Amino acid sequence: MNMSDWRKELGSILEGRARASRAEQENAQFDTFLQQVASPALHELADELKRHKRDAQVRTAPAAIQLTVRNGDIEEIAFRVLKRSVPNGIVPYAEVRLRKGLRLVKTESVLRDTPAVATIEEACRDDVIQCFLKHYRMVLDAEQA
């Protein structure tokens, strides 16, 4: 091994460690966001949906939380909050599977896109609730059509 090889190897070890610790930090930040922001919002929605005779279940998975709403045997919507890493931080977004007539349509949506996409520090419970309502309205509008 010549002199420059070990320097390169040391550099790659340290850079890899820095990347890994950034990912660990982001995961910890996102877990906190799920517990303190997304989970309370989805549980609040689920409680209200149950009052309107819907079967609403909140499930936590690694790096995600999901609210599934059924009306009888029919799944109306599955609303999952996930994260995406961007240069200036973490952006929470929703992956939504919703019923349009007989089809289930999958779409993605940022929680808040005006005036700029909300990062994890900026997104609040209201953003989660408003994003869900926007998509749930599409389900109910499709039923009316």
Coordinates of N, CA and C in Angstrom, one line a residue:
M1 N 0.9 -1.2 0.0 CA 0.0 0.0 0.0 C 0.9 1.2 0.0
N2 N 0.7 2.1 -1.0 CA 1.6 3.3 -1.0 C 0.9 4.4 -0.1
M3 N 1.7 5.5 0.1 CA 1.2 6.5 1.0 C -0.1 7.1 0.7
S4 N -0.4 7.4 -0.5 CA -1.7 8.0 -0.9 C -2.9 7.1 -0.7
D5 N -2.7 5.8 -0.8 CA -3.8 4.8 -0.7 C -4.4 4.9 0.7
W6 N -3.6 4.9 1.8 CA -4.2 4.9 3.1 C -4.9 6.2 3.4
R7 N -4.4 7.3 2.8 CA -5.1 8.6 3.1 C -6.5 8.6 2.4
K8 N -6.5 8.0 1.2 CA -7.8 7.9 0.5 C -8.7 7.0 1.3
E9 N -8.2 5.9 1.8 CA -9.0 4.9 2.6 C -9.6 5.6 3.8
L10 N -8.7 6.3 4.5 CA -9.1 7.0 5.8 C -10.2 8.0 5.4
G11 N -10.0 8.8 4.3 CA -11.0 9.8 3.9 C -12.3 9.1 3.6
S12 N -12.3 8.0 3.0 CA -13.6 7.3 2.6 C -14.3 6.8 3.9
I13 N -13.5 6.3 4.8 CA -14.0 5.8 6.1 C -14.7 6.9 6.8
L14 N -14.1 8.1 6.9 CA -14.6 9.2 7.7 C -15.8 9.8 7.0
E15 N -15.7 9.9 5.6 CA -16.9 10.5 4.9 C -18.1 9.6 5.0
G16 N -17.9 8.3 4.9 CA -19.0 7.3 5.0 C -19.6 7.4 6.4
R17 N -18.8 7.6 7.4 CA -19.3 7.8 8.8 C -20.1 9.0 8.9
A18 N -19.6 10.1 8.3 CA -20.4 11.4 8.4 C -21.7 11.3 7.7
R19 N -21.8 10.6 6.6 CA -23.0 10.4 5.9 C -24.0 9.5 6.7
A20 N -23.4 8.5 7.3 CA -24.3 7.6 8.2 C -24.8 8.3 9.4
S21 N -24.0 9.2 10.0 CA -24.5 9.9 11.2 C -25.5 10.9 10.8
R22 N -25.4 11.5 9.6 CA -26.4 12.4 9.1 C -27.7 11.7 8.9
A23 N -27.7 10.5 8.4 CA -28.9 9.7 8.2 C -29.5 9.3 9.5
E24 N -28.6 9.0 10.5 CA -29.1 8.6 11.8 C -29.8 9.8 12.5
Q25 N -29.2 11.0 12.3 CA -29.8 12.2 12.9 C -31.1 12.5 12.2
E26 N -31.2 12.4 10.9 CA -32.4 12.6 10.2 C -33.5 11.6 10.6
N27 N -33.1 10.4 10.8 CA -34.1 9.4 11.2 C -34.7 9.7 12.6
A28 N -33.8 10.2 13.5 CA -34.2 10.5 14.9 C -35.1 11.7 14.8
Q29 N -34.8 12.7 14.0 CA -35.6 13.9 13.8 C -37.0 13.6 13.3
F30 N -37.0 12.7 12.3 CA -38.3 12.3 11.7 C -39.1 11.5 12.7
D31 N -38.5 10.6 13.5 CA -39.2 9.9 14.5 C -39.9 10.8 15.4
T32 N -39.2 11.9 15.9 CA -39.8 12.9 16.8 C -40.9 13.6 16.1
F33 N -40.8 13.9 14.8 CA -41.9 14.5 14.0 C -43.1 13.6 14.0
L34 N -42.9 12.3 13.7 CA -44.0 11.4 13.7 C -44.7 11.3 15.0
Q35 N -44.0 11.3 16.1 CA -44.6 11.2 17.4 C -45.3 12.4 17.9
Q36 N -44.7 13.6 17.6 CA -45.2 14.8 18.1 C -46.1 15.6 17.2
V37 N -46.1 15.3 15.9 CA -46.9 16.1 14.9 C -47.8 15.2 14.2
A38 N -47.3 14.2 13.4 CA -48.1 13.4 12.5 C -49.0 12.5 13.3
S39 N -48.5 11.8 14.3 CA -49.4 10.9 15.1 C -50.6 11.6 15.7
P40 N -50.4 12.6 16.5 CA -51.5 13.3 17.1 C -52.5 13.8 16.0
A41 N -52.0 14.3 14.9 CA -52.9 14.7 13.8 C -53.8 13.6 13.3
L42 N -53.1 12.5 13.0 CA -53.8 11.3 12.4 C -54.8 10.7 13.4
H43 N -54.4 10.6 14.7 CA -55.3 10.1 15.7 C -56.5 11.0 15.9
E44 N -56.3 12.3 15.8 CA -57.4 13.2 15.9 C -58.4 13.0 14.7
L45 N -57.8 12.9 13.5 CA -58.7 12.6 12.4 C -59.4 11.3 12.5
A46 N -58.7 10.2 13.0 CA -59.3 8.9 13.1 C -60.5 9.0 14.1
D47 N -60.3 9.7 15.2 CA -61.4 9.8 16.2 C -62.6 10.5 15.6
E48 N -62.4 11.5 14.9 CA -63.5 12.3 14.3 C -64.2 11.4 13.2
L49 N -63.4 10.7 12.4 CA -63.9 9.8 11.3 C -64.8 8.7 12.0
K50 N -64.4 8.2 13.1 CA -65.2 7.1 13.8 C -66.5 7.7 14.2
R51 N -66.5 9.0 14.6 CA -67.8 9.6 15.0 C -68.8 9.7 13.8
H52 N -68.2 9.6 12.6 CA -69.0 9.7 11.4 C -69.1 8.3 10.8
K53 N -69.0 7.2 11.6 CA -69.3 5.8 11.2 C -68.3 5.3 10.2
R54 N -67.1 5.8 10.3 CA -66.0 5.2 9.4 C -65.1 4.4 10.3
D55 N -64.5 3.3 9.7 CA -63.5 2.5 10.3 C -62.2 3.2 10.0
A56 N -61.5 3.8 11.0 CA -60.3 4.5 10.8 C -59.2 4.0 11.7
Q57 N -58.1 3.5 11.1 CA -57.0 2.9 11.8 C -55.7 3.6 11.6
V58 N -55.0 3.9 12.6 CA -53.7 4.5 12.5 C -52.6 3.5 12.8
R59 N -51.7 3.3 11.9 CA -50.6 2.3 12.2 C -49.3 3.0 12.0
T60 N -48.4 2.6 12.9 CA -47.0 3.2 12.8 C -46.1 2.1 12.3
A61 N -45.3 2.5 11.3 CA -44.3 1.5 10.7 C -42.9 2.2 10.9
P62 N -41.9 1.5 10.6 CA -40.6 2.2 10.6 C -40.5 3.3 9.6
A63 N -40.2 4.5 10.1 CA -40.1 5.7 9.2 C -41.4 6.1 8.5
A64 N -42.5 5.7 9.1 CA -43.8 6.1 8.5 C -44.9 6.0 9.5
I65 N -46.0 6.7 9.2 CA -47.3 6.5 9.9 C -48.4 6.5 8.9
Q66 N -49.4 5.7 9.1 CA -50.5 5.6 8.1 C -51.9 5.6 8.7
L67 N -52.8 6.4 8.1 CA -54.2 6.4 8.5 C -54.9 5.7 7.3
T68 N -55.7 4.6 7.6 CA -56.5 4.0 6.6 C -57.9 4.1 7.0
V69 N -58.8 4.6 6.1 CA -60.2 4.8 6.3 C -61.0 3.9 5.4
R70 N -61.9 3.1 6.1 CA -62.8 2.2 5.3 C -64.2 2.6 5.6
N71 N -65.1 2.5 4.6 CA -66.5 2.6 4.8 C -67.1 1.3 4.5
G72 N -67.5 0.6 5.5 CA -67.9 -0.8 5.3 C -66.7 -1.7 4.9
D73 N -66.9 -2.4 3.8 CA -65.8 -3.2 3.2 C -64.9 -2.5 2.3
I74 N -65.2 -1.2 2.0 CA -64.4 -0.5 1.0 C -63.4 0.5 1.6
E75 N -62.1 0.3 1.2 CA -61.1 1.2 1.6 C -61.3 2.5 0.8
E76 N -61.5 3.6 1.5 CA -61.7 4.9 0.9 C -60.3 5.6 0.6
I77 N -59.4 5.5 1.7 CA -58.2 6.2 1.6 C -57.1 5.6 2.5
A78 N -55.9 5.5 2.1 CA -54.8 5.2 2.9 C -53.8 6.4 2.8
F79 N -53.6 7.0 3.9 CA -52.8 8.3 3.9 C -51.5 8.0 4.8
R80 N -50.4 8.0 4.1 CA -49.1 7.7 4.8 C -48.2 8.8 4.8
V81 N -47.6 9.2 5.9 CA -46.7 10.3 6.1 C -45.2 9.7 6.1
L82 N -44.4 10.1 5.1 CA -43.1 9.7 4.9 C -42.1 10.9 4.9
K83 N -40.8 10.6 4.7 CA -39.9 11.7 4.6 C -39.0 11.6 3.4
R84 N -38.6 12.8 2.9 CA -37.7 12.9 1.8 C -36.6 13.8 2.2
S85 N -35.3 13.4 2.0 CA -34.2 14.2 2.3 C -33.9 15.2 1.2
V86 N -33.8 16.5 1.5 CA -33.4 17.5 0.5 C -32.2 18.2 1.1
P87 N -31.5 19.0 0.2 CA -30.3 19.6 0.7 C -30.5 20.5 2.0
N88 N -31.6 21.1 2.1 CA -31.8 22.0 3.3 C -32.5 21.3 4.5
G89 N -32.6 20.0 4.4 CA -33.2 19.3 5.6 C -34.1 18.1 5.1
I90 N -35.2 17.9 5.9 CA -36.1 16.8 5.7 C -37.5 17.4 5.3
V91 N -38.1 16.9 4.3 CA -39.4 17.3 3.9 C -40.4 16.1 4.2
P92 N -41.3 16.3 5.1 CA -42.4 15.3 5.2 C -43.3 15.4 4.0
Y93 N -43.8 14.2 3.6 CA -44.8 14.3 2.5 C -45.8 13.1 2.7
A94 N -46.9 13.2 2.0 CA -47.9 12.1 2.1 C -47.9 11.3 0.8
E95 N -48.0 10.0 1.0 CA -48.2 9.0 -0.1 C -49.7 8.6 0.1
V96 N -50.5 8.9 -0.9 CA -51.9 8.7 -0.7 C -52.4 7.7 -1.7
R97 N -53.2 6.7 -1.2 CA -53.9 5.7 -2.1 C -55.4 6.0 -1.8
L98 N -56.0 6.5 -2.9 CA -57.4 6.8 -2.7 C -58.3 6.2 -3.7
R99 N -59.6 6.0 -3.3 CA -60.6 5.4 -4.2 C -61.2 6.5 -5.1
K100 N -61.2 6.2 -6.4 CA -61.9 7.1 -7.4 C -62.8 6.1 -8.1
G101 N -64.0 6.1 -7.8 CA -65.0 5.1 -8.4 C -64.5 3.7 -8.0
L102 N -64.3 2.9 -9.0 CA -63.9 1.5 -8.7 C -62.4 1.3 -8.6
R103 N -61.6 2.4 -8.9 CA -60.1 2.3 -8.9 C -59.5 2.9 -7.7
L104 N -58.4 2.3 -7.3 CA -57.5 2.9 -6.3 C -56.4 3.7 -7.0
V105 N -56.3 4.9 -6.7 CA -55.3 5.8 -7.3 C -54.2 6.1 -6.3
K106 N -52.9 6.0 -6.7 CA -51.8 6.4 -5.8 C -51.3 7.7 -6.2
T107 N -51.0 8.6 -5.2 CA -50.5 9.9 -5.5 C -49.6 10.3 -4.4
E108 N -48.8 11.4 -4.6 CA -47.9 11.9 -3.6 C -48.2 13.4 -3.4
S109 N -48.0 13.9 -2.2 CA -48.3 15.3 -2.0 C -47.5 15.8 -0.8
V110 N -46.9 17.0 -1.0 CA -46.2 17.6 0.1 C -47.3 18.1 1.1
L111 N -46.9 18.2 2.4 CA -47.9 18.6 3.3 C -48.3 20.0 3.2
R112 N -47.4 20.9 2.8 CA -47.7 22.3 2.5 C -46.7 22.8 1.5
D113 N -47.3 23.4 0.4 CA -46.4 23.8 -0.7 C -46.4 25.3 -0.9
T114 N -47.1 26.1 0.0 CA -47.1 27.5 -0.2 C -46.6 28.2 1.0
P115 N -45.8 29.2 1.0 CA -45.1 29.7 -0.3 C -43.9 28.8 -0.6
A116 N -43.4 28.0 0.3 CA -42.4 27.0 0.0 C -42.7 25.7 0.7
V117 N -42.1 24.7 0.2 CA -42.4 23.3 0.8 C -41.9 23.4 2.3
A118 N -42.8 22.9 3.2 CA -42.5 22.9 4.6 C -41.5 21.8 5.0
T119 N -40.4 22.2 5.6 CA -39.5 21.2 6.2 C -40.1 20.7 7.4
I120 N -39.4 19.7 8.0 CA -39.8 19.0 9.2 C -40.0 20.0 10.4
E121 N -39.2 21.0 10.4 CA -39.3 21.9 11.5 C -40.5 22.8 11.4
E122 N -40.9 23.0 10.1 CA -42.0 24.0 9.9 C -43.4 23.3 9.8
A123 N -43.5 22.1 9.4 CA -44.7 21.4 9.2 C -45.4 21.2 10.6
C124 N -46.7 21.4 10.6 CA -47.4 21.3 11.9 C -48.6 20.4 11.7
R125 N -49.3 20.1 12.9 CA -50.5 19.2 12.8 C -51.5 19.6 11.8
D126 N -51.7 20.9 11.8 CA -52.7 21.5 10.8 C -52.4 21.2 9.4
D127 N -51.1 21.2 9.1 CA -50.7 20.9 7.7 C -51.0 19.4 7.4
V128 N -50.8 18.5 8.3 CA -51.1 17.1 8.1 C -52.6 16.9 7.9
I129 N -53.4 17.6 8.8 CA -54.9 17.5 8.7 C -55.4 18.1 7.4
Q130 N -54.9 19.3 7.0 CA -55.4 19.9 5.8 C -55.0 19.1 4.5
C131 N -53.8 18.5 4.5 CA -53.4 17.6 3.4 C -54.3 16.4 3.3
F132 N -54.6 15.8 4.4 CA -55.5 14.6 4.4 C -56.9 15.1 3.9
L133 N -57.4 16.2 4.4 CA -58.8 16.6 4.0 C -58.8 16.9 2.5
K134 N -57.8 17.5 2.0 CA -57.8 17.8 0.5 C -57.9 16.5 -0.3
H135 N -57.3 15.4 0.1 CA -57.3 14.2 -0.6 C -58.6 13.4 -0.3
Y136 N -59.1 13.5 1.0 CA -60.3 12.8 1.3 C -61.5 13.4 0.6
R137 N -61.5 14.7 0.4 CA -62.5 15.3 -0.3 C -62.7 14.8 -1.7
M138 N -61.5 14.5 -2.3 CA -61.5 13.9 -3.7 C -62.2 12.5 -3.7
V139 N -62.1 11.7 -2.7 CA -62.7 10.4 -2.6 C -64.2 10.7 -2.5
L140 N -64.7 11.6 -1.7 CA -66.1 11.8 -1.5 C -66.7 12.5 -2.7
D141 N -66.0 13.4 -3.4 CA -66.4 14.0 -4.6 C -66.6 12.9 -5.7
A142 N -65.7 12.0 -5.8 CA -65.8 10.9 -6.8 C -67.0 10.0 -6.5
E143 N -67.4 9.8 -5.2 CA -68.6 9.1 -4.9 C -69.9 9.8 -5.4
Q144 N -69.8 11.1 -5.3 CA -71.0 11.9 -5.7 C -71.2 11.9 -7.2
A145 N -70.1 11.8 -7.9 CA -70.2 11.9 -9.4 C -70.9 10.8 -10.1

